[in-house]
Coordinates of C-alpha atoms and ligand atoms in Angstrom, one line a residue:
M18 CA -0.1 -0.1 -0.1
K19 CA 1.1 3.4 -0.4
K20 CA 2.1 5.8 2.7
G21 CA 0.1 8.1 2.9
C22 CA 0.8 12.1 3.9
Y23 CA -0.8 12.9 6.9
F24 CA -1.0 16.6 8.1
T25 CA -2.7 18.3 10.8
T26 CA -3.5 21.7 12.4
P27 CA -3.7 22.6 16.1
I28 CA -6.5 21.7 18.1
Y29 CA -7.6 24.7 19.1
Y30 CA -9.7 26.3 22.7
V31 CA -13.4 26.2 22.7
N32 CA -13.1 29.9 25.2
D33 CA -14.2 31.0 22.7
V34 CA -15.3 31.5 18.6
P35 CA -12.9 31.2 16.3
H36 CA -10.8 33.9 14.7
I37 CA -8.2 34.9 11.6
G38 CA -5.2 33.5 13.1
H39 CA -7.3 30.0 14.1
A40 CA -8.1 30.1 10.2
Y41 CA -4.5 30.3 9.7
A42 CA -2.8 27.4 10.7
T43 CA -6.0 26.1 9.1
V44 CA -6.0 27.4 6.2
V45 CA -2.2 26.3 5.6
A46 CA -2.6 22.5 6.8
D47 CA -5.3 22.4 4.4
V48 CA -3.8 23.7 1.2
F49 CA -1.1 20.8 1.2
A50 CA -3.9 18.5 2.1
R51 CA -5.6 19.2 -1.1
Y52 CA -2.0 19.3 -2.9
H53 CA -1.0 15.9 -2.2
R54 CA -5.0 14.6 -3.4
L55 CA -3.9 16.5 -6.5
A56 CA -0.5 15.2 -6.3
G57 CA -1.8 11.8 -6.6
D58 CA -1.3 10.4 -2.6
E59 CA -3.2 8.8 -0.5
V60 CA -4.1 11.9 2.5
F61 CA -5.5 12.0 5.8
F62 CA -6.6 15.8 7.1
L63 CA -7.0 16.4 10.8
T64 CA -8.7 19.3 12.8
G65 CA -10.5 19.8 15.9
T66 CA -11.3 21.6 19.3
D67 CA -8.5 20.9 22.6
E68 CA -12.3 21.0 24.4
H69 CA -10.3 19.8 28.6
G70 CA -8.7 22.5 30.9
Q71 CA -8.6 24.6 33.5
K72 CA -9.0 27.6 30.7
V73 CA -12.8 25.7 29.2
A74 CA -13.7 24.8 32.9
K75 CA -13.3 28.9 33.2
A76 CA -15.1 30.0 30.5
A77 CA -18.2 27.6 30.9
E78 CA -18.3 29.0 34.3
D79 CA -18.2 32.8 32.9
R80 CA -21.4 31.9 30.8
G81 CA -22.9 29.9 33.4
L82 CA -22.6 26.4 32.1
E83 CA -22.1 23.1 32.8
P84 CA -18.3 22.0 30.1
Q85 CA -19.6 19.6 29.0
E86 CA -22.8 22.2 27.8
H87 CA -20.3 24.6 27.2
V88 CA -18.0 22.5 24.5
D89 CA -21.2 20.9 22.8
K90 CA -21.9 24.7 21.7
M91 CA -19.5 26.3 20.7
V92 CA -17.4 23.5 19.3
G93 CA -20.2 24.8 15.7
P94 CA -18.6 27.3 15.1
F95 CA -15.3 26.0 14.6
Q96 CA -16.9 22.9 12.3
D97 CA -19.7 26.5 10.6
L98 CA -15.9 28.5 9.9
W99 CA -14.2 25.4 8.5
S100 CA -16.5 24.7 5.9
L101 CA -16.8 28.6 5.0
Y102 CA -13.2 28.2 4.4
S103 CA -13.2 25.0 2.4
V104 CA -11.4 23.3 4.2
S105 CA -11.1 19.8 3.4
N106 CA -9.9 17.6 6.5
D107 CA -11.2 14.3 6.3
Y108 CA -11.9 14.0 10.1
F109 CA -13.3 16.4 12.6
I110 CA -11.5 15.1 16.6
R111 CA -12.9 16.7 19.5
T112 CA -10.7 15.3 23.1
T113 CA -14.1 14.9 24.8
E114 CA -15.1 12.3 22.7
E115 CA -14.8 8.7 23.5
R116 CA -12.3 7.3 21.9
H117 CA -9.7 10.1 22.2
Q118 CA -10.3 9.6 26.3
Q119 CA -9.9 5.6 25.8
V120 CA -6.5 6.7 24.0
V121 CA -5.7 9.1 26.4
Q122 CA -6.0 7.2 29.6
E123 CA -4.2 3.5 27.6
I124 CA -1.4 6.0 27.1
F125 CA -1.0 7.3 30.3
S126 CA -1.6 4.1 32.1
R127 CA 1.4 2.7 29.7
L128 CA 3.5 5.4 30.6
Y129 CA 3.0 5.0 34.5
E130 CA 4.1 1.2 33.7
Q131 CA 6.7 1.1 32.0
G132 CA 8.3 3.9 34.6
D133 CA 8.5 7.2 32.3
I134 CA 5.4 8.7 34.1
Y135 CA 5.8 8.6 38.1
K136 CA 4.1 10.4 41.2
G137 CA 6.0 13.5 43.2
T138 CA 5.1 16.7 44.3
Y139 CA 4.2 20.0 42.1
E140 CA 5.7 23.1 43.7
G141 CA 5.6 26.0 41.2
W142 CA 3.4 28.7 39.1
Y143 CA 0.3 28.3 36.7
C144 CA -1.1 30.0 34.4
I145 CA -4.1 29.1 33.3
H146 CA -4.8 31.1 30.2
E147 CA -0.7 29.5 28.2
E148 CA -2.2 26.2 30.3
N149 CA 1.7 26.0 31.2
Y150 CA 3.5 25.4 34.9
W151 CA 7.1 27.6 35.2
A152 CA 9.9 27.4 37.5
E153 CA 10.1 31.1 38.8
G154 CA 13.7 32.2 37.6
Q155 CA 10.9 32.4 34.5
L156 CA 8.9 34.4 35.6
V157 CA 9.1 37.8 34.4
D158 CA 7.8 40.2 37.3
M159 CA 6.3 37.3 38.7
N160 CA 3.9 37.0 35.9
C161 CA 3.5 34.6 32.9
P162 CA 6.7 35.2 31.0
D163 CA 4.7 34.6 27.5
C164 CA 1.5 36.4 28.4
G165 CA 2.4 38.6 31.1
R166 CA -1.0 37.2 33.4
P167 CA -0.9 36.5 36.9
V168 CA 0.2 33.0 37.7
K169 CA -1.3 30.9 40.3
R170 CA 1.4 30.2 43.5
V171 CA 0.4 25.5 43.3
T172 CA 1.9 22.9 45.6
E173 CA -0.2 19.6 44.1
D174 CA 0.9 15.6 43.7
S175 CA 1.4 15.4 40.4
Y176 CA 2.5 12.6 38.1
F177 CA 4.9 13.3 36.1
L178 CA 6.5 12.6 32.3
K179 CA 9.8 11.8 32.7
T180 CA 11.4 14.6 30.0
S181 CA 13.8 14.8 30.8
G182 CA 14.8 10.8 30.4
Y183 CA 14.9 11.8 26.5
Q184 CA 17.0 14.9 25.8
D185 CA 20.0 14.2 24.3
R186 CA 18.1 11.5 22.1
L187 CA 16.1 14.4 21.0
L188 CA 19.2 16.7 20.8
E189 CA 20.7 13.6 18.2
Y190 CA 17.7 13.9 16.4
I191 CA 16.7 16.8 15.6
E192 CA 21.1 17.2 14.8
A193 CA 19.9 14.4 12.2
H194 CA 17.0 15.6 11.2
P195 CA 17.5 19.3 10.1
D196 CA 13.8 19.5 8.5
F197 CA 12.5 18.1 11.7
I198 CA 11.4 21.6 13.1
R199 CA 11.5 24.2 10.3
P200 CA 12.2 26.8 9.9
V201 CA 15.6 27.6 10.9
V202 CA 15.1 30.1 13.5
R203 CA 12.3 27.8 15.8
R204 CA 14.7 24.8 15.2
N205 CA 18.4 26.7 17.0
E206 CA 15.4 27.7 19.8
V207 CA 13.9 24.3 20.6
V208 CA 18.1 23.3 20.7
S209 CA 19.2 26.1 22.9
F210 CA 15.9 25.5 25.3
L211 CA 17.0 21.5 25.7
E212 CA 20.4 22.6 26.0
S213 CA 19.5 24.6 28.3
G214 CA 18.1 21.2 30.5
V215 CA 14.9 20.2 31.0
Q216 CA 12.8 19.6 33.6
D217 CA 9.5 17.2 34.0
V218 CA 6.7 17.7 33.2
A219 CA 3.7 17.8 35.3
V220 CA 0.9 15.4 33.7
S221 CA -2.0 15.4 35.8
R222 CA -3.6 18.2 38.4
T223 CA -5.8 18.2 41.0
A224 CA -6.9 21.7 41.3
F225 CA -9.7 21.1 39.3
S226 CA -11.9 17.7 37.5
W227 CA -12.4 19.2 34.3
G228 CA -10.3 17.0 32.5
V229 CA -9.9 12.9 31.7
P230 CA -10.1 10.8 34.9
V231 CA -6.2 9.7 35.2
P232 CA -7.3 5.7 35.1
F233 CA -5.7 4.2 38.4
D234 CA -5.9 7.8 40.5
S235 CA -9.1 9.5 40.8
E236 CA -8.2 12.4 42.6
H237 CA -5.9 13.3 39.3
V238 CA -7.4 14.0 35.6
V239 CA -4.9 14.7 32.8
Y240 CA -2.8 17.9 31.7
V241 CA -4.4 19.2 29.4
W242 CA -1.4 19.4 27.0
F243 CA -0.9 15.8 27.9
D244 CA -4.4 15.3 26.8
A245 CA -4.5 18.0 23.9
L246 CA -1.4 16.1 22.4
I247 CA -2.7 12.5 21.9
N248 CA -5.6 13.6 19.8
Y249 CA -2.7 13.1 16.6
L250 CA -2.7 9.2 17.5
T251 CA -6.4 9.1 18.1
G252 CA -7.8 10.9 15.0
V253 CA -5.4 9.0 12.7
G254 CA -6.2 5.6 14.8
Y255 CA -3.7 4.5 17.0
T256 CA -4.8 1.1 18.3
T257 CA -8.5 1.2 17.3
D258 CA -7.4 1.2 13.8
D259 CA -4.5 -0.2 13.2
E260 CA -4.2 -0.3 9.4
H261 CA -5.4 3.2 9.1
F262 CA -2.6 4.2 11.5
A263 CA 0.4 2.3 9.4
A264 CA -1.3 3.6 6.2
F265 CA -0.2 7.1 7.6
W266 CA 1.8 7.5 10.2
P267 CA 3.4 9.5 11.2
P268 CA 2.4 13.5 10.9
V269 CA 3.1 17.2 9.2
H270 CA 2.3 19.0 12.1
L271 CA 1.3 23.1 11.6
I272 CA 1.6 24.6 14.6
G273 CA 1.8 28.2 15.5
K274 CA 4.6 28.9 16.9
D275 CA 3.8 29.7 20.9
I276 CA 3.1 26.1 21.1
L277 CA 5.8 24.8 19.3
K278 CA 8.0 23.7 22.7
F279 CA 4.8 21.2 23.7
H280 CA 5.5 19.9 19.9
A281 CA 8.9 20.2 20.1
V282 CA 9.9 18.4 23.7
I283 CA 7.4 17.2 25.0
W284 CA 5.6 15.2 22.6
P285 CA 8.3 13.9 21.1
T286 CA 9.2 12.3 24.5
M287 CA 6.1 10.8 24.5
L288 CA 6.4 9.5 21.3
M289 CA 9.6 8.2 22.1
A290 CA 8.4 6.6 25.2
L291 CA 5.7 5.3 23.3
G292 CA 8.0 3.9 20.7
L293 CA 6.5 5.3 18.5
D294 CA 8.5 7.5 15.1
L295 CA 8.1 11.0 15.9
P296 CA 6.4 13.2 13.2
K297 CA 7.8 14.0 9.9
A298 CA 8.0 17.5 10.5
I299 CA 6.8 20.1 12.9
I300 CA 6.2 23.5 11.1
A301 CA 5.4 27.1 12.8
T302 CA 4.2 29.2 11.4
G303 CA 4.0 33.5 13.1
F304 CA 1.3 35.4 14.0
W305 CA -1.0 37.8 12.3
T306 CA -0.5 41.4 14.4
L307 CA -2.5 43.9 14.0
G308 CA -0.4 47.6 14.7
D309 CA 2.3 45.7 17.0
Q310 CA -0.3 43.0 18.4
K311 CA -0.6 39.5 18.6
I312 CA -4.4 39.2 16.8
S313 CA -6.1 37.5 20.0
K314 CA -9.1 37.5 21.0
S315 CA -7.9 38.3 24.8
R316 CA -6.4 40.9 23.5
G317 CA -9.6 42.7 22.1
K318 CA -8.0 42.3 18.8
V319 CA -9.5 40.1 16.5
I320 CA -10.5 40.0 12.6
D321 CA -13.9 37.9 11.7
P322 CA -12.5 35.1 9.6
I323 CA -17.0 35.2 8.5
E324 CA -17.2 39.1 7.8
L325 CA -14.2 39.1 5.6
A326 CA -15.3 36.5 3.7
D327 CA -18.6 37.8 2.8
E328 CA -16.8 40.7 2.4
L329 CA -14.5 40.1 -0.3
G330 CA -14.8 36.2 -0.6
V331 CA -13.0 33.1 0.8
D332 CA -10.1 32.4 -2.1
A333 CA -9.2 36.3 -2.1
V334 CA -8.2 35.8 1.8
R335 CA -7.0 32.3 1.2
Y336 CA -4.9 33.6 -1.0
F337 CA -3.8 36.7 0.6
L338 CA -3.5 34.1 3.9
L339 CA -0.3 32.0 1.6
R340 CA 0.8 34.4 -0.3
E341 CA 1.4 37.8 1.3
M342 CA 3.5 36.7 4.9
P343 CA 6.3 34.1 4.4
L344 CA 6.0 30.9 6.1
G345 CA 6.9 31.3 9.9
H346 CA 7.1 35.0 10.0
D347 CA 4.6 37.5 11.5
G348 CA 2.7 39.8 9.3
E349 CA 0.9 42.9 9.8
F350 CA -2.9 42.0 8.5
T351 CA -4.6 45.3 7.6
H352 CA -7.9 45.4 5.1
D353 CA -5.3 47.6 3.0
G354 CA -3.1 44.9 2.2
L355 CA -6.1 42.3 1.6
V356 CA -7.2 44.7 -0.9
R357 CA -4.1 45.6 -2.3
R358 CA -3.5 42.1 -3.0
I359 CA -6.9 41.0 -5.0
N360 CA -6.9 44.3 -6.6
D361 CA -2.7 43.6 -8.2
D362 CA -2.3 40.0 -8.1
L363 CA -6.0 39.0 -8.5
A364 CA -8.2 41.4 -11.0
N365 CA -4.9 42.9 -12.6
D366 CA -2.7 39.7 -13.4
F367 CA -4.9 36.9 -13.0
G368 CA -8.6 38.3 -13.8
N369 CA -6.9 40.3 -16.4
L370 CA -5.3 38.1 -17.8
I371 CA -8.8 35.2 -18.3
H372 CA -10.6 37.9 -19.5
R373 CA -8.6 39.6 -22.3
T374 CA -8.6 36.3 -23.8
L375 CA -12.2 34.5 -23.6
P376 CA -12.9 37.9 -25.3
M377 CA -10.6 37.1 -28.2
V378 CA -11.7 33.5 -28.5
K379 CA -15.3 35.0 -29.0
K380 CA -14.3 37.8 -31.4
Y381 CA -12.4 35.9 -33.6
R382 CA -13.5 32.1 -32.7
D383 CA -17.5 32.4 -32.0
G384 CA -15.7 31.0 -28.5
V385 CA -14.3 27.7 -29.8
V386 CA -11.0 27.1 -28.1
P387 CA -8.6 26.0 -31.8
K388 CA -7.0 23.0 -31.1
R389 CA -3.6 21.8 -30.1
P390 CA -1.5 22.9 -33.0
A391 CA 0.2 20.2 -34.8
T392 CA 3.6 22.4 -34.5
A393 CA 4.7 23.9 -31.6
G394 CA 5.4 26.9 -33.5
R395 CA 4.5 30.8 -31.6
T396 CA 3.7 29.1 -28.4
A397 CA 7.3 27.0 -27.9
A398 CA 8.5 29.4 -26.0
L399 CA 5.7 29.8 -22.9
A400 CA 5.7 26.0 -23.7
E401 CA 8.9 25.7 -21.7
T402 CA 8.9 28.7 -19.3
A403 CA 5.8 26.8 -18.1
A404 CA 7.3 23.5 -18.4
G405 CA 9.9 25.3 -15.8
I406 CA 7.8 27.0 -13.6
I407 CA 5.9 23.6 -13.0
D408 CA 8.5 21.7 -12.0
E409 CA 9.4 24.7 -9.5
Y410 CA 6.0 24.7 -8.3
N411 CA 6.1 21.5 -7.8
K412 CA 9.0 21.4 -5.3
N413 CA 8.0 24.2 -3.5
M414 CA 5.1 22.6 -2.4
R415 CA 6.4 19.7 -1.7
A416 CA 8.3 21.4 0.8
E417 CA 5.1 23.0 2.3
N418 CA 6.5 26.3 0.5
A419 CA 3.2 27.5 -1.0
R420 CA 4.2 31.8 -0.9
E421 CA 6.8 30.6 -3.0
A422 CA 4.8 27.9 -5.4
L423 CA 2.2 30.8 -6.1
I424 CA 5.3 33.5 -6.6
A425 CA 6.6 31.1 -10.0
V426 CA 3.0 30.9 -11.0
W427 CA 2.7 34.5 -11.5
R428 CA 5.5 34.4 -13.4
L429 CA 3.5 32.3 -15.3
L430 CA 0.7 34.8 -15.5
A431 CA 2.9 37.9 -15.9
A432 CA 4.8 35.9 -18.9
A433 CA 1.3 35.2 -20.8
N434 CA 0.2 38.5 -20.3
K435 CA 3.0 39.4 -22.0
F436 CA 2.8 37.1 -24.6
I437 CA -0.4 38.4 -25.7
D438 CA 1.0 42.0 -26.4
S439 CA 3.9 40.8 -28.1
S440 CA 1.8 37.7 -30.4
Q441 CA -0.5 40.6 -30.3
P442 CA -3.7 38.1 -31.8
W443 CA -5.8 41.6 -33.2
N444 CA -2.9 42.0 -36.6
L445 CA -3.2 37.9 -36.8
S446 CA -6.8 38.3 -37.7
K447 CA -6.3 41.2 -39.5
D448 CA -3.7 39.7 -41.6
G449 CA -5.1 36.8 -41.7
D450 CA -3.0 35.0 -39.9
D451 CA -5.4 31.9 -38.5
Q452 CA -3.0 29.0 -38.3
G453 CA -0.6 32.0 -35.9
L454 CA -4.5 33.0 -34.1
D455 CA -5.2 29.7 -33.3
E456 CA -2.0 28.9 -32.0
V457 CA -2.0 32.3 -29.9
L458 CA -5.3 31.7 -28.6
W459 CA -4.5 28.0 -28.1
G460 CA -1.3 28.7 -26.0
L461 CA -3.1 31.5 -24.4
I462 CA -6.3 29.5 -22.9
E463 CA -3.6 26.4 -22.0
T464 CA -1.5 28.8 -19.8
I465 CA -4.8 29.6 -18.1
R466 CA -5.9 26.3 -17.7
L467 CA -2.4 25.3 -15.7
A468 CA -2.4 28.7 -13.8
V469 CA -6.0 27.2 -12.7
L470 CA -4.7 24.0 -11.6
M471 CA -2.3 24.9 -9.7
T472 CA -3.9 27.9 -7.6
Y473 CA -7.3 25.4 -7.3
P474 CA -5.8 23.9 -4.1
I475 CA -5.4 27.8 -2.9
M476 CA -8.7 28.9 -4.6
P477 CA -10.8 25.9 -5.1
A478 CA -13.8 27.7 -5.5
T479 CA -13.1 30.0 -8.5
G480 CA -10.9 27.2 -10.2
E481 CA -14.7 25.6 -10.7
A482 CA -15.7 28.5 -11.9
A483 CA -12.3 29.4 -13.6
F484 CA -13.2 26.4 -15.4
E485 CA -16.4 26.5 -15.7
Q486 CA -15.7 30.0 -18.4
L487 CA -13.1 27.7 -20.1
G488 CA -15.5 25.6 -21.4
F489 CA -14.3 22.4 -19.1
D490 CA -16.7 19.7 -18.5
E491 CA -14.4 18.5 -15.3
S492 CA -14.0 20.3 -12.5
P493 CA -9.8 21.0 -11.6
G494 CA -10.4 18.3 -9.3
D495 CA -11.4 15.5 -11.0
K496 CA -7.6 14.7 -12.5
L497 CA -4.4 14.1 -11.1
F498 CA -1.6 16.8 -11.5
S499 CA 0.2 14.1 -13.6
D500 CA -2.4 13.6 -15.9
E501 CA -3.1 17.5 -16.2
L502 CA -1.0 20.0 -15.2
V503 CA 1.4 19.4 -17.9
W504 CA 2.0 21.7 -21.1
G505 CA -0.4 20.6 -24.7
R506 CA -2.8 18.5 -22.4
L507 CA -5.2 20.6 -24.2
A508 CA -7.1 19.2 -26.7
G509 CA -9.1 22.0 -27.6
G510 CA -12.7 22.3 -29.2
G511 CA -14.8 23.2 -26.1
Q512 CA -17.2 26.4 -26.7
T513 CA -16.1 28.8 -24.3
R514 CA -18.5 29.9 -21.6
P515 CA -17.5 33.5 -20.2
G516 CA -19.0 34.8 -17.3
S517 CA -18.8 37.7 -14.3
P518 CA -15.3 38.4 -13.6
L519 CA -14.1 35.7 -11.2
F520 CA -11.7 38.5 -9.5
P521 CA -14.0 41.0 -9.0
R522 CA -12.1 45.3 -7.7
I523 CA -12.2 46.2 -4.7
E524 CA -12.4 49.7 -4.6
L525 CA -11.8 51.8 -1.7
E526 CA -13.6 54.0 0.1
P527 CA -11.9 57.0 -0.4
K528 CA -10.3 57.6 3.3
E529 CA -11.8 61.3 5.0
Ligands
LIG26 O1 -2.9 26.9 21.7 N1 -1.9 34.6 14.0 O2 -4.8 26.4 21.0 P1 -5.6 28.0 20.7 C1 -1.9 33.3 13.6 N2 -5.5 24.3 22.0 N3 -1.9 32.0 14.1 C2 -2.9 32.7 15.5 C3 -3.1 33.4 16.3 C4 -2.0 34.4 15.2 N4 -2.7 35.5 15.7 N5 -3.5 32.9 16.8 C5 -4.4 32.1 16.9 C6 -4.0 25.8 22.2 N6 -3.2 31.4 16.4 C7 -3.6 25.1 21.8 C8 -3.5 23.9 21.1 S1 -2.2 21.3 19.4 C9 -2.1 20.0 20.5 C10 -3.2 22.4 21.3 C11 -3.0 29.8 15.9 O3 -7.6 27.9 20.5 C12 -1.6 29.2 16.4 O4 -1.2 28.1 15.1 O5 -4.5 28.7 21.5 C13 -1.6 28.5 17.4 O6 -0.7 27.8 17.6 C14 -3.0 28.4 17.4 O7 -3.8 29.3 17.1 C15 -3.3 28.3 18.8 O8 -4.7 28.4 19.4

């Protein structure tokens, strides 16, 4: 059986409704899942919600609800948003589901029995917001070093995961696998953290009860991060569907840089202790900011992804998220920036190519795409450019560099727009050069077809609409890239169906 590709997103806390920052990691993972499906790989794509822990329990309490009632209500907005944003996940995991709780308990017991989890006393500081423990020396002005909020002193019996015992093995692994933690700045961060020495992690709590019970000690619930990380195992069938699990493990994790240590230190420790392969990659994205602040509900800085989609269209927002900021960097989310990308890249470069070409096909050929020319003739140079760009696109998409892949596609669009100017179809028509005109029009439609295919993982709805206008009967997703993403596959002869602009320009209200 072909080895599968497994992509995951963080599972989001259901303490609040999702904002554009949550949509980011999910859309990025979706784009890679969609690409690999088109490339012919078996794909499993998982997202979900993180429903236990003190933070969620507190959010429920604030609303006067039982935790289960609260999480049942809060999961809907996440599922609806992913469906609005064309997210093609194969499964949606909730950490309160029975199957997951059982897997967490099985793993906890197994690690306890083999001595990787042991009982001790925890003394230190806890930040509810980050759901994280801190030693006194790590606090900043006695506040949480990550979010700046006050922390709580806790002294309690706790179970500990022997993270310290795996530190050297993990360092060796990171050394031997340069692509394991990306980008390199995050890899270096993890290496220096590990080199400075790690402490065992407290993986149970007694101060509240909203969590998976420790199976052999009813006083304790499992620490929310230990529980949450295991979603990646439950979701793909660990202990419940061995064949599925074997086909897809190990995963590529897309996460935000704020949750790097959990994924790059605690999680690999758990996997090594279980004797499982470590993830193929842990890719940490940067933050979208407003002003100089991370977009975050608790900081009162949010952008509502539903409003944005209503105003500008889902595909345009997906394109912006992928194109604007290099993976791993921070970037400012501005409405103006988004409108600029829509007008410059989508309406001008892509839209104009389509909406200049289709009227010419209509005017000179009654809307019928000319048949594939017998000789390369005028399209030879464009064909060569396209072939090089397809290679570059595939290489970048396989390396999870969607931004670079898009930049390459835009070079093809620029080449095609130039090709219209240099080949001057209007003069070929005037001069009665029928063969030349057929070649040029066919070459333009062929280039548009390839550009639509390459942008299809990023803008799926637009891709469908574009194929409709080009007069193709199938959808861009019907065939594999190995058959379709090749210059010259367009047979021609179809009747185009020009419609409304695929990328309407956005007129900004003049500023006061
Ligand atoms: O941390 N820009 O959940 P969470 C970019 N439940 N990405 C952002 C962002 C922003 N402004 N704000 C949030 C948790 N994110 C845990 C995860 S995984 C086993 C458990 C994204 O709801 C980013 O990917 O706080 C971040 O890591 C994720 O949302 C955290 O969401």
